[in-house]
Backbone as JSON Lines, residues from 0, in Angstrom:
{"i":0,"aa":"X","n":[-10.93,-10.17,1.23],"ca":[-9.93,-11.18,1.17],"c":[-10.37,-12.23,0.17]}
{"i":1,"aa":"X","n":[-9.22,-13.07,-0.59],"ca":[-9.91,-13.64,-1.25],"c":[-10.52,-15.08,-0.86]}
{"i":2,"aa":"X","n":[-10.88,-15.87,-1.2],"ca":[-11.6,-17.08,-0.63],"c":[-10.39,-18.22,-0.3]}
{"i":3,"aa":"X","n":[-9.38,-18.25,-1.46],"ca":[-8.81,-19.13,-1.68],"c":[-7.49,-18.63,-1.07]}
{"i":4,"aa":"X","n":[-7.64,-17.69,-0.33],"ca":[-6.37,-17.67,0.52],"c":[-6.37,-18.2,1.92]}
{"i":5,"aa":"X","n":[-5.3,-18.62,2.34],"ca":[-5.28,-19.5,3.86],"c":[-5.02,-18.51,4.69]}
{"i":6,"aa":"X","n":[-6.11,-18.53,5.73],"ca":[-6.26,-17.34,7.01],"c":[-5.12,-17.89,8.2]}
{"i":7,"aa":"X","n":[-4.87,-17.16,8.98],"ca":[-4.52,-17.7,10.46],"c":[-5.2,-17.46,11.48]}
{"i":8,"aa":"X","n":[-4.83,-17.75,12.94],"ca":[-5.45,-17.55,14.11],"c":[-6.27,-16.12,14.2]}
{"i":9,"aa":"X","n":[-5.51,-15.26,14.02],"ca":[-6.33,-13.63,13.56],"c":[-7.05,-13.17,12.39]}
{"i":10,"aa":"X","n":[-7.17,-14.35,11.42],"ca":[-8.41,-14.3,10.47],"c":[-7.88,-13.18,9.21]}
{"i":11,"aa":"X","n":[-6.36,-12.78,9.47],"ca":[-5.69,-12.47,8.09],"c":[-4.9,-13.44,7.3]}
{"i":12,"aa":"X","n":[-4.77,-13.06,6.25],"ca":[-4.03,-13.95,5.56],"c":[-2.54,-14.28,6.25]}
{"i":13,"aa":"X","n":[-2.16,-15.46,5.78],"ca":[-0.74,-16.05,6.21],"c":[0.23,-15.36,5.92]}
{"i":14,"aa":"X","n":[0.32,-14.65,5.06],"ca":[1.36,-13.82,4.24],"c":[1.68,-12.51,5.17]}
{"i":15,"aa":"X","n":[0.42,-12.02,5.67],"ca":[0.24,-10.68,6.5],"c":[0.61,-10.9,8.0]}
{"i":16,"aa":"X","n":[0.07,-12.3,8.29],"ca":[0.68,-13.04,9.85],"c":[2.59,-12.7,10.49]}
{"i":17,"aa":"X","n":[2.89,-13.67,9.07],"ca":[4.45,-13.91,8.52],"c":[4.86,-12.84,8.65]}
{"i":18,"aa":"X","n":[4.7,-11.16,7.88],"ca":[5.35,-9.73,8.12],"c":[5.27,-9.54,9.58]}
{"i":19,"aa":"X","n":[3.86,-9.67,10.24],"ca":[4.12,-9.38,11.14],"c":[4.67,-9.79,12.32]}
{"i":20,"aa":"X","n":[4.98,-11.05,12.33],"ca":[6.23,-11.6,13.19],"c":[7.42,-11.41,12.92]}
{"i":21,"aa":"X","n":[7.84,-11.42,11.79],"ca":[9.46,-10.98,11.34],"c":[9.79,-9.35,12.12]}
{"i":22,"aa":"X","n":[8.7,-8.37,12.2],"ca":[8.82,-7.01,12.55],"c":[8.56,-6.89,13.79]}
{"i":23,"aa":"X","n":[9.6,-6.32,14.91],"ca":[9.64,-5.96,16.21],"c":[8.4,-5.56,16.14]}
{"i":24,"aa":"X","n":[7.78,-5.76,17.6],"ca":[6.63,-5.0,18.23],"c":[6.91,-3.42,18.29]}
{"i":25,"aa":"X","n":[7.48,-3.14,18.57],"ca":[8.32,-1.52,19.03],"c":[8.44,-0.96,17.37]}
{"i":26,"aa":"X","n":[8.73,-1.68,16.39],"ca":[8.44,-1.16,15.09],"c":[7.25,-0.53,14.33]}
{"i":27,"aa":"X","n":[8.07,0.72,13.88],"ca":[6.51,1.57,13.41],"c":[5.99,0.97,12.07]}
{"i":28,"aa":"X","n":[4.72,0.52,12.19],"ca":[4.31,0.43,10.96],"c":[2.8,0.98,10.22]}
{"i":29,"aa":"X","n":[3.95,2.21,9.52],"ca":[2.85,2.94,8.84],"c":[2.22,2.21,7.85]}
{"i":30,"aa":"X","n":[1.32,2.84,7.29],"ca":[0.22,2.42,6.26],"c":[0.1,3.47,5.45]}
{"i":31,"aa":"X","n":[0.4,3.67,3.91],"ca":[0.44,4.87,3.47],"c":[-0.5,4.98,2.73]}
{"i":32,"aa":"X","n":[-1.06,5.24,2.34],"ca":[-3.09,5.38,1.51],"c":[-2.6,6.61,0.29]}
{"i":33,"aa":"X","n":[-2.61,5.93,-0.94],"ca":[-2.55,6.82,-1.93],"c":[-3.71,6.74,-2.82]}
{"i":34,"aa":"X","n":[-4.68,7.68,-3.03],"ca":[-5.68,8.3,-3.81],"c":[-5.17,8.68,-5.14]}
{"i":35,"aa":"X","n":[-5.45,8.25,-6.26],"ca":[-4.99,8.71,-7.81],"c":[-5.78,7.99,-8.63]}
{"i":36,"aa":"X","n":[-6.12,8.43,-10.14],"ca":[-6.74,8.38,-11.19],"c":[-5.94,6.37,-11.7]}
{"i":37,"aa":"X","n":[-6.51,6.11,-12.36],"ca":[-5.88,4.9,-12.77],"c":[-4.5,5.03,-13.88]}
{"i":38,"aa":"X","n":[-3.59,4.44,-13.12],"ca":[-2.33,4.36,-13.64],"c":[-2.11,2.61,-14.08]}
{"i":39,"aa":"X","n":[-0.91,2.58,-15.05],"ca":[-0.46,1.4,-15.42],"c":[0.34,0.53,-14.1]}
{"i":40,"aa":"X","n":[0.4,-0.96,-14.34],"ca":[1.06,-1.45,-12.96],"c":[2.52,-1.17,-12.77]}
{"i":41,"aa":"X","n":[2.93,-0.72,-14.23],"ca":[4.75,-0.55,-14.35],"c":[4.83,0.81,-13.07]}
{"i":42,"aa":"X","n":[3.78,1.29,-13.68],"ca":[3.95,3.36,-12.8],"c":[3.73,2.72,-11.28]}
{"i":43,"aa":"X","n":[2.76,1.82,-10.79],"ca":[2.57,1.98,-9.52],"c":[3.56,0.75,-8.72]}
{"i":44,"aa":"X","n":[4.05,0.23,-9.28],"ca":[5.27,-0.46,-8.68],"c":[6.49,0.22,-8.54]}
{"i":45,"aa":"X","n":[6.83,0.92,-9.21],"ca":[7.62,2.03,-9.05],"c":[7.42,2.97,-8.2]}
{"i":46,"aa":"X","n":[5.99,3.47,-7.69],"ca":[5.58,4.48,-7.27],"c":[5.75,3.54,-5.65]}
{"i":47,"aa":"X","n":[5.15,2.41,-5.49],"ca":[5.45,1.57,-3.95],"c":[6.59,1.69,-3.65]}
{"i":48,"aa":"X","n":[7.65,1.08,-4.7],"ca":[9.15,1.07,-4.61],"c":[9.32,2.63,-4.0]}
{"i":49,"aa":"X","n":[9.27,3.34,-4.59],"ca":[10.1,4.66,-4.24],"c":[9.53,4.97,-2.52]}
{"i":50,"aa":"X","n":[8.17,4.84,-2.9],"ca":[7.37,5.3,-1.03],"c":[7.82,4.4,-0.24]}
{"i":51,"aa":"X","n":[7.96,3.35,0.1],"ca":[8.44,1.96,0.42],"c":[10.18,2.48,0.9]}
{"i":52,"aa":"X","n":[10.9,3.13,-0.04],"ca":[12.41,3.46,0.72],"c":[12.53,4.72,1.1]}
{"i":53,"aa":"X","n":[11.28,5.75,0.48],"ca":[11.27,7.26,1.48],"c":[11.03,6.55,2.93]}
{"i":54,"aa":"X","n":[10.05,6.0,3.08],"ca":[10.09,5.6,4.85],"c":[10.94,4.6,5.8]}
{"i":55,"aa":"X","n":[11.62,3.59,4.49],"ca":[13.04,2.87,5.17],"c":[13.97,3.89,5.4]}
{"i":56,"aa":"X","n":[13.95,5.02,4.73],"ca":[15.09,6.08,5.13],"c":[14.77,6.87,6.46]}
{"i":57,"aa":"X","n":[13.41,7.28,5.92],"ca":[13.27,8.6,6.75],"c":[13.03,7.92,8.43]}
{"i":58,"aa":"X","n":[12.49,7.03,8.51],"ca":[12.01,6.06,9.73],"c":[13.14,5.33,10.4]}
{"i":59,"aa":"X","n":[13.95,4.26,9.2],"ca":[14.91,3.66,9.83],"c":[14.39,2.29,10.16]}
{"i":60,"aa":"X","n":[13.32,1.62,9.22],"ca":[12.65,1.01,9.14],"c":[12.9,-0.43,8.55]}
{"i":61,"aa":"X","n":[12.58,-1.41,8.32],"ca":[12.59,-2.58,8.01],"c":[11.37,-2.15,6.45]}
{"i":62,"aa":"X","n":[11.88,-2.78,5.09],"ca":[11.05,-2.27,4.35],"c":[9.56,-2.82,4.31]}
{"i":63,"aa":"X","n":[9.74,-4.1,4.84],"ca":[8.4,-5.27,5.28],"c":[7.63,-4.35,6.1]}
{"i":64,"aa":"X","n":[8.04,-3.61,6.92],"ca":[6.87,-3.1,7.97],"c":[5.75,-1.52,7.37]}
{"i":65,"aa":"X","n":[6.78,-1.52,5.93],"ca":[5.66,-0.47,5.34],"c":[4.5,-0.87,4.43]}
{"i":66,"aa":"X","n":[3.56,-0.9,4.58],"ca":[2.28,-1.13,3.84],"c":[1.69,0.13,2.65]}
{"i":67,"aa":"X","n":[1.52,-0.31,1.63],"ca":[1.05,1.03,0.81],"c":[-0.04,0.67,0.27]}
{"i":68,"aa":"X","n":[-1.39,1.21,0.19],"ca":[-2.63,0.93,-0.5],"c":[-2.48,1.75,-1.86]}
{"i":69,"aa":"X","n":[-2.54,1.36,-2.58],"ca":[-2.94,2.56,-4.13],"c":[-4.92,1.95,-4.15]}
{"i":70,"aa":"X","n":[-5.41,3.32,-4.09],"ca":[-7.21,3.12,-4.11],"c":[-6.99,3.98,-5.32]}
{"i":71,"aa":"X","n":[-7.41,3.4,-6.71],"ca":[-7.4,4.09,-7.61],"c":[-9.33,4.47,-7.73]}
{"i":72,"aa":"X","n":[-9.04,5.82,-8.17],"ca":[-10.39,6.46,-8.38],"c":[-11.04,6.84,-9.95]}
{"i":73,"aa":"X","n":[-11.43,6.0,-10.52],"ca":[-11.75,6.54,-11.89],"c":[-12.77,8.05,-11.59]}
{"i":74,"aa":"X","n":[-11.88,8.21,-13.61],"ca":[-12.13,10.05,-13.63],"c":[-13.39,10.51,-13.68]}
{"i":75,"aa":"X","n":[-14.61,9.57,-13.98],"ca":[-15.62,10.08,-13.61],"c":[-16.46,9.81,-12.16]}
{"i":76,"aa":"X","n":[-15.53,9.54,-11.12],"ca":[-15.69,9.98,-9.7],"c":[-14.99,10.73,-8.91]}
{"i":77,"aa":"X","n":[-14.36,11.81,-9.77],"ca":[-13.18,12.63,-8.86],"c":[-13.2,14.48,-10.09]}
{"i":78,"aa":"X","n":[-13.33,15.12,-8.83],"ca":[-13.29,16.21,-10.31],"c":[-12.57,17.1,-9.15]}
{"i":79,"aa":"X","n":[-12.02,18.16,-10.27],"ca":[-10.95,19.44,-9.75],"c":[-11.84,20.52,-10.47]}
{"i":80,"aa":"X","n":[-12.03,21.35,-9.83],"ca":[-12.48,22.93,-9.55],"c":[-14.07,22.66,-10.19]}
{"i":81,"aa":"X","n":[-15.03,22.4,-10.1],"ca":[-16.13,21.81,-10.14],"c":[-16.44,20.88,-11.55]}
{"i":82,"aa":"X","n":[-15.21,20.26,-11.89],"ca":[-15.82,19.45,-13.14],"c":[-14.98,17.82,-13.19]}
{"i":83,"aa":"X","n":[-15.61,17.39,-13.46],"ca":[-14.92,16.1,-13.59],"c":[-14.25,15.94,-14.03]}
{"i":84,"aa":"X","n":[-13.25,14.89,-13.81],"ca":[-11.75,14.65,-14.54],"c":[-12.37,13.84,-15.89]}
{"i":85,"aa":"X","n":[-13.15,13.41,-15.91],"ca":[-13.45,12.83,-17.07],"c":[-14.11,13.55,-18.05]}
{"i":86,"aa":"X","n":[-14.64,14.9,-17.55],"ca":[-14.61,15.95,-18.25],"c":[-14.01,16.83,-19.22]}
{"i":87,"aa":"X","n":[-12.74,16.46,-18.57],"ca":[-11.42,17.68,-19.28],"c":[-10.87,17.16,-20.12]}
């Protein structure tokens, strides 16, 4: 977290407090964890956007209650069929 952000009573940020009062208790809220090579921010805002309304659809969801991590993995820590992506 960063330093200069204001925590609340549960020691997350205010911003994360706020979603989660607006969203029923009884509301599902997934967390979607996407693993990929480093992309531009245009591609991965687009890429939230789109995952973000597959699960307002498919769920029936409030779009606030979906969370998406992008953990980008540079190519020389990730390899396909024994060689590194930074290999190929």
């Amino acid at each position: 977290m960063n330093c200069s952000q204001a925590t609340g009573r549960s020691g997350k940020p205010e911003a994360a407090n706020r979603i989660h009062h607006r969203v029923s208790r009884r509301t599902v809220m997934p967390i979607v964890t996407i693993q990929q090579g480093p992309r531009t921010v245009e591609l991965k805002r687009d890429l939230v956007r789109r995952v973000t309304d597959a699960f307002v659809d498919a769920l029936q969801i409030p779009a606030e209650a979906v969370q998406v991590w992008i953990q980008e993995v540079p190519t020389d820590s990730w390899a396909i069929g024994g060689t590194l992506t930074a290999d190929k």
